[in-house]
Amino acid sequence: MEQELIERFREIVGAKHAIIDQALIAPYLLEERGLFHGKTPLLLRPSSPQEISLIMQLASQTCTSIVPQGGNTGLVGGQQPDERGESVLLSMERLNKVRTINLEGNFVVVEAGVILQDLQKKVAESDRFFPLSLASEGSCQIGGNLSSNAGGTAVLAYGTMRDLCLGLEVVLPDGRILDDLRFVKKDNSGYDLKNLFIGAEGTLGIITAAVLKLFPKPKEKAVAYVGLRSPSKALEFLSLAQAHGGGMLTGFEFMSKLSLQLSLSYNMCENSLLEHEHEWYVLINISSLHGDGEALSVLSTILEEAINGAIIDDAVIAQSLKQQDFFWQLRESISSAQKLAGGSIKHDIAIPLASIPNFIAEAALIVEDIAPGARVVCFGHMGDGNLHYNVTQPVGVDTTVFLQLWSKMNHCIHSLVMHYKGAFSAEHGIGQLKREELRSFKSSVALDIMQGIKKTFDPLGIMNPGKVL
Amino acid sequence: MEQELIERFREIVGAKHAIIDQALIAPYLLEERGLFHGKTPLLLRPSSPQEISLIMQLASQTCTSIVPQGGNTGLVGGQQPDERGESVLLSMERLNKVRTINLEGNFVVVEAGVILQDLQKKVAESDRFFPLSLASEGSCQIGGNLSSNAGGTAVLAYGTMRDLCLGLEVVLPDGRILDDLRFVKKDNSGYDLKNLFIGAEGTLGIITAAVLKLFPKPKEKAVAYVGLRSPSKALEFLSLAQAHGGGMLTGFEFMSKLSLQLSLSYNMCENSLLEHEHEWYVLINISSLHGDGEALSVLSTILEEAINGAIIDDAVIAQSLKQQDFFWQLRESISSAQKLAGGSIKHDIAIPLASIPNFIAEAALIVEDIAPGARVVCFGHMGDGNLHYNVTQPVGVDTTVFLQLWSKMNHCIHSLVMHYKGAFSAEHGIGQLKREELRSFKSSVALDIMQGIKKTFDPLGIMNPGKVL
């Protein structure tokens, strides 16, 4: 990149926030799973939509590609520049203001660089609840959550990030600012632009702020681990829990024996949670807006009926807030725990609920066929049909050799997913990792429309190139 | 239209379903409010997406414009051809199959021409609930509900049609069929096409089928009318009801004294509902998944606390299922009742909740200024901030003269709405009626993006021309 161009970008954000020192840039290029090794000549850290607007104007004039980055927690490389090293990396971290909290209207206007956990805490101080919750909440940012339409554990009751957003402010690839920060839930005035930017992974524009819904803060919760025999039983249990719990059912996480075992040992917990081991487990969470024991009472009713109906085999209810947190920690740390067991080929999929049992049975055969001895670590948000179907290397096998099976494994598992009309990327997005899958599994009609949309928004192709399409 | 072209369309749908007899076409051109007087040389009634695909292929080849129509209940003329009489009218009524009901997955695959009430009944037979509910449910169709992103009285708890839809099947303007009938709630694989078609009022393609979410059927409800002093008190009451009721709060309809009076007399009910008259009323509905009196108990708690806190002044709980229905009927027939009071200038708006009291006070001054003596009939889905702010003519004034104030009144009221960052079309859409408003109140950036999207999907401009943009 020419010095003169770097100079012009520097004028926009100030010398301190236009970084060319590769040692300072390095952390921004490090990515969780080590799958991508992007390069950039320049890191910009703008502080306002206006600065980003100027950056995009200059980028358009000079045909310079821009890669926006939030908390850098994405799992598909959407936030990473490619290896050619020609794209400018644009960190959103300084757009970190909570602009407004509106208690009567139950919404918040928040900038893209605000960290999810900071927002959760901030609104909790006002006795409100922002439900989005995921393992990376301590570092992921709202803009990234929106650009990837983040999911997580609260989708069952509150929906994905898409459902939680009322309006957006976006800087377009040509630098114009779209102010669509609506404060109302219902707005049928023209095409739905908001939902185009949500989930577009920064390829259509840069989300700079959003209006997000707030909810009444639950006053209490009740949490249990349940042991059961099969995915079918887990589905029966889900139906029962939904019928009794309705909107109070705020968590229903499913995991295989191995998933829980790995997490228990990662958390240095020597005891199993239940007296015996079970093939499958469910972490169930009931929340209540009242503080009168309703959550525990509803959970107890559900468990009792499930035990009596031979739907579940055993259950343990958390006896303290601390134990509730520990139960959730066991769920949240499965991914980290799995790392210690060696290389892992990941699938972030959604399956229609009724087809989950067949899918799990058939996928196991595929895995054994492709990688004999590989260990399936299957867990996820069963209430949403969203499974993290991860395949850990067989014991003693070379990790690099095993990981060479990635594409083949993905392709076969995703083919099965599509056979059941599911999704081959349920919550992590496409990024760089799943572009081939998108080409394989989306219809040519859908791909063609997407290309048309991309061209309409970004005719020069400067907006996060090489991602999604 | 040339005879030869009519012949070619006729070959696609069969002679019986290509109608040129204007007497038979007439009912399709009659529209609820009598605001539009469209003409067409040809009405087609295809029976499948494949036939629609052939129709659109022919339309593309011959540059013939097509206007899709559902139950013809839309209020902004989106389903009506223009007066030039060159567009072919395409009725969706024969695509009326419920293709699949999936109980375990809680979804239904339904064709666009299915009548909403038929769907509600059909899924109720399987102990499931499809929540969308609006006054025209006996004749409106699912395709129209999707194309207008319908709202209604259940949005508070279940969301708009957009929130209720998992996937779509769409015939594009060039005749290609987009099969995006996903069965899963979470799918982050590329741009969100579904939400572009929803609410696009048939200007980007023709929705032919959809996957819709189902819910557990509530086992009981409790319904009350509440009298209160002001919009501010209604907001306080809403907060209280939400804090206690959470997801059980399934209706919160707000109405002015005059709205209820008109409806009572329309329903030939001589008694007022409460001992005294009140300036404002709220119809509150609590639903429960259990059949153990929970709904009534929660409603009673809410009312008691509201009375004790001087938030509301009086309340009456419906004492039977029949009375519950009557309470709702009073709400649903306000629009019909209003017709008897003369001409009415309509506004379908959304206001951020906290701003509703100020809006109502300021809008009243605007009305009095433009049309002295005009009577405001204000009612709506307060939980969503959605008001039907209708202005009925002064007593004894000529209706035609009064209705000439339509544009001026709209523009002034909508300007106030936009000042509060609300929506000038909350649930009815743009159609023909609000195109000028769209041009006035959307930013040039938003309009420009919308034009670009329209061009991408429909370069020939044959898809429901003259609507939205």
PDB file of N, CA and C in Angstrom, chain B residues 430-462:
ATOM      1  N   ILE B 430     -47.366   0.015   2.189  1.00  0.00           N
ATOM      2  CA  ILE B 430     -47.296   1.234   1.383  1.00  0.00           C
ATOM      3  C   ILE B 430     -48.296   1.188   0.224  1.00  0.00           C
ATOM      4  N   GLY B 431     -48.291   0.095  -0.526  1.00  0.00           N
ATOM      5  CA  GLY B 431     -49.232  -0.068  -1.637  1.00  0.00           C
ATOM      6  C   GLY B 431     -49.203   1.127  -2.571  1.00  0.00           C
ATOM      7  N   GLN B 432     -50.398   1.575  -2.960  1.00  0.00           N
ATOM      8  CA  GLN B 432     -50.507   2.801  -3.762  1.00  0.00           C
ATOM      9  C   GLN B 432     -50.708   4.011  -2.850  1.00  0.00           C
ATOM     10  N   LEU B 433     -51.360   3.747  -1.723  1.00  0.00           N
ATOM     11  CA  LEU B 433     -51.824   4.834  -0.860  1.00  0.00           C
ATOM     12  C   LEU B 433     -50.699   5.671  -0.276  1.00  0.00           C
ATOM     13  N   LYS B 434     -49.591   5.019   0.093  1.00  0.00           N
ATOM     14  CA  LYS B 434     -48.573   5.760   0.843  1.00  0.00           C
ATOM     15  C   LYS B 434     -47.254   5.929   0.094  1.00  0.00           C
ATOM     16  N   ARG B 435     -47.311   5.856  -1.230  1.00  0.00           N
ATOM     17  CA  ARG B 435     -46.069   6.036  -1.996  1.00  0.00           C
ATOM     18  C   ARG B 435     -45.501   7.438  -1.809  1.00  0.00           C
ATOM     19  N   GLU B 436     -46.391   8.421  -1.804  1.00  0.00           N
ATOM     20  CA  GLU B 436     -45.916   9.796  -1.616  1.00  0.00           C
ATOM     21  C   GLU B 436     -45.280   9.952  -0.234  1.00  0.00           C
ATOM     22  N   GLU B 437     -45.897   9.314   0.743  1.00  0.00           N
ATOM     23  CA  GLU B 437     -45.359   9.404   2.100  1.00  0.00           C
ATOM     24  C   GLU B 437     -43.979   8.760   2.158  1.00  0.00           C
ATOM     25  N   LEU B 438     -43.836   7.640   1.472  1.00  0.00           N
ATOM     26  CA  LEU B 438     -42.535   6.963   1.449  1.00  0.00           C
ATOM     27  C   LEU B 438     -41.479   7.913   0.892  1.00  0.00           C
ATOM     28  N   ARG B 439     -41.820   8.571  -0.217  1.00  0.00           N
ATOM     29  CA  ARG B 439     -40.875   9.509  -0.826  1.00  0.00           C
ATOM     30  C   ARG B 439     -40.560  10.684   0.093  1.00  0.00           C
ATOM     31  N   SER B 440     -41.577  11.100   0.858  1.00  0.00           N
ATOM     32  CA  SER B 440     -41.353  12.247   1.744  1.00  0.00           C
ATOM     33  C   SER B 440     -40.528  11.886   2.968  1.00  0.00           C
ATOM     34  N   PHE B 441     -40.788  10.695   3.509  1.00  0.00           N
ATOM     35  CA  PHE B 441     -40.263  10.435   4.847  1.00  0.00           C
ATOM     36  C   PHE B 441     -39.088   9.462   4.921  1.00  0.00           C
ATOM     37  N   LYS B 442     -38.865   8.671   3.885  1.00  0.00           N
ATOM     38  CA  LYS B 442     -37.671   7.812   3.912  1.00  0.00           C
ATOM     39  C   LYS B 442     -36.478   8.651   3.479  1.00  0.00           C
ATOM     40  N   SER B 443     -35.330   8.310   3.998  1.00  0.00           N
ATOM     41  CA  SER B 443     -34.132   9.038   3.591  1.00  0.00           C
ATOM     42  C   SER B 443     -33.815   8.703   2.141  1.00  0.00           C
ATOM     43  N   SER B 444     -33.118   9.601   1.481  1.00  0.00           N
ATOM     44  CA  SER B 444     -32.761   9.343   0.080  1.00  0.00           C
ATOM     45  C   SER B 444     -31.851   8.121  -0.013  1.00  0.00           C
ATOM     46  N   VAL B 445     -31.049   7.895   1.028  1.00  0.00           N
ATOM     47  CA  VAL B 445     -30.183   6.713   1.031  1.00  0.00           C
ATOM     48  C   VAL B 445     -31.029   5.439   1.042  1.00  0.00           C
ATOM     49  N   ALA B 446     -32.023   5.395   1.910  1.00  0.00           N
ATOM     50  CA  ALA B 446     -32.873   4.202   1.989  1.00  0.00           C
ATOM     51  C   ALA B 446     -33.629   3.992   0.683  1.00  0.00           C
ATOM     52  N   LEU B 447     -34.179   5.080   0.126  1.00  0.00           N
ATOM     53  CA  LEU B 447     -34.928   4.972  -1.129  1.00  0.00           C
ATOM     54  C   LEU B 447     -34.030   4.467  -2.258  1.00  0.00           C
ATOM     55  N   ASP B 448     -32.825   4.968  -2.268  1.00  0.00           N
ATOM     56  CA  ASP B 448     -31.886   4.582  -3.310  1.00  0.00           C
ATOM     57  C   ASP B 448     -31.562   3.081  -3.217  1.00  0.00           C
ATOM     58  N   ILE B 449     -31.358   2.609  -2.014  1.00  0.00           N
ATOM     59  CA  ILE B 449     -31.089   1.169  -1.837  1.00  0.00           C
ATOM     60  C   ILE B 449     -32.300   0.352  -2.288  1.00  0.00           C
ATOM     61  N   MET B 450     -33.484   0.813  -1.903  1.00  0.00           N
ATOM     62  CA  MET B 450     -34.698   0.076  -2.287  1.00  0.00           C
ATOM     63  C   MET B 450     -34.853   0.019  -3.808  1.00  0.00           C
ATOM     64  N   GLN B 451     -34.594   1.141  -4.464  1.00  0.00           N
ATOM     65  CA  GLN B 451     -34.667   1.162  -5.936  1.00  0.00           C
ATOM     66  C   GLN B 451     -33.673   0.166  -6.530  1.00  0.00           C
ATOM     67  N   GLY B 452     -32.483   0.124  -5.958  1.00  0.00           N
ATOM     68  CA  GLY B 452     -31.466  -0.805  -6.446  1.00  0.00           C
ATOM     69  C   GLY B 452     -31.910  -2.253  -6.291  1.00  0.00           C
ATOM     70  N   ILE B 453     -32.524  -2.550  -5.167  1.00  0.00           N
ATOM     71  CA  ILE B 453     -33.007  -3.916  -4.931  1.00  0.00           C
ATOM     72  C   ILE B 453     -34.113  -4.264  -5.927  1.00  0.00           C
ATOM     73  N   LYS B 454     -35.041  -3.322  -6.100  1.00  0.00           N
ATOM     74  CA  LYS B 454     -36.140  -3.546  -7.056  1.00  0.00           C
ATOM     75  C   LYS B 454     -35.577  -3.850  -8.450  1.00  0.00           C
ATOM     76  N   LYS B 455     -34.589  -3.087  -8.858  1.00  0.00           N
ATOM     77  CA  LYS B 455     -34.007  -3.270 -10.184  1.00  0.00           C
ATOM     78  C   LYS B 455     -33.304  -4.636 -10.310  1.00  0.00           C
ATOM     79  N   THR B 456     -32.677  -5.048  -9.235  1.00  0.00           N
ATOM     80  CA  THR B 456     -31.992  -6.343  -9.254  1.00  0.00           C
ATOM     81  C   THR B 456     -32.981  -7.487  -9.455  1.00  0.00           C
ATOM     82  N   PHE B 457     -34.109  -7.410  -8.774  1.00  0.00           N
ATOM     83  CA  PHE B 457     -35.086  -8.491  -8.848  1.00  0.00           C
ATOM     84  C   PHE B 457     -35.965  -8.398 -10.089  1.00  0.00           C
ATOM     85  N   ASP B 458     -36.274  -7.194 -10.474  1.00  0.00           N
ATOM     86  CA  ASP B 458     -37.322  -6.994 -11.484  1.00  0.00           C
ATOM     87  C   ASP B 458     -36.888  -5.923 -12.478  1.00  0.00           C
ATOM     88  N   PRO B 459     -35.854  -6.227 -13.283  1.00  0.00           N
ATOM     89  CA  PRO B 459     -35.309  -5.195 -14.180  1.00  0.00           C
ATOM     90  C   PRO B 459     -36.341  -4.660 -15.169  1.00  0.00           C
ATOM     91  N   LEU B 460     -37.341  -5.466 -15.523  1.00  0.00           N
ATOM     92  CA  LEU B 460     -38.343  -5.013 -16.494  1.00  0.00           C
ATOM     93  C   LEU B 460     -39.458  -4.200 -15.842  1.00  0.00           C
ATOM     94  N   GLY B 461     -39.530  -4.255 -14.501  1.00  0.00           N
ATOM     95  CA  GLY B 461     -40.586  -3.510 -13.820  1.00  0.00           C
ATOM     96  C   GLY B 461     -41.981  -4.058 -14.045  1.00  0.00           C
ATOM     97  N   ILE B 462     -42.081  -5.386 -14.193  1.00  0.00           N
ATOM     98  CA  ILE B 462     -43.410  -5.973 -14.475  1.00  0.00           C
ATOM     99  C   ILE B 462     -44.111  -6.491 -13.207  1.00  0.00           C
TER     100      ILE B 462
END
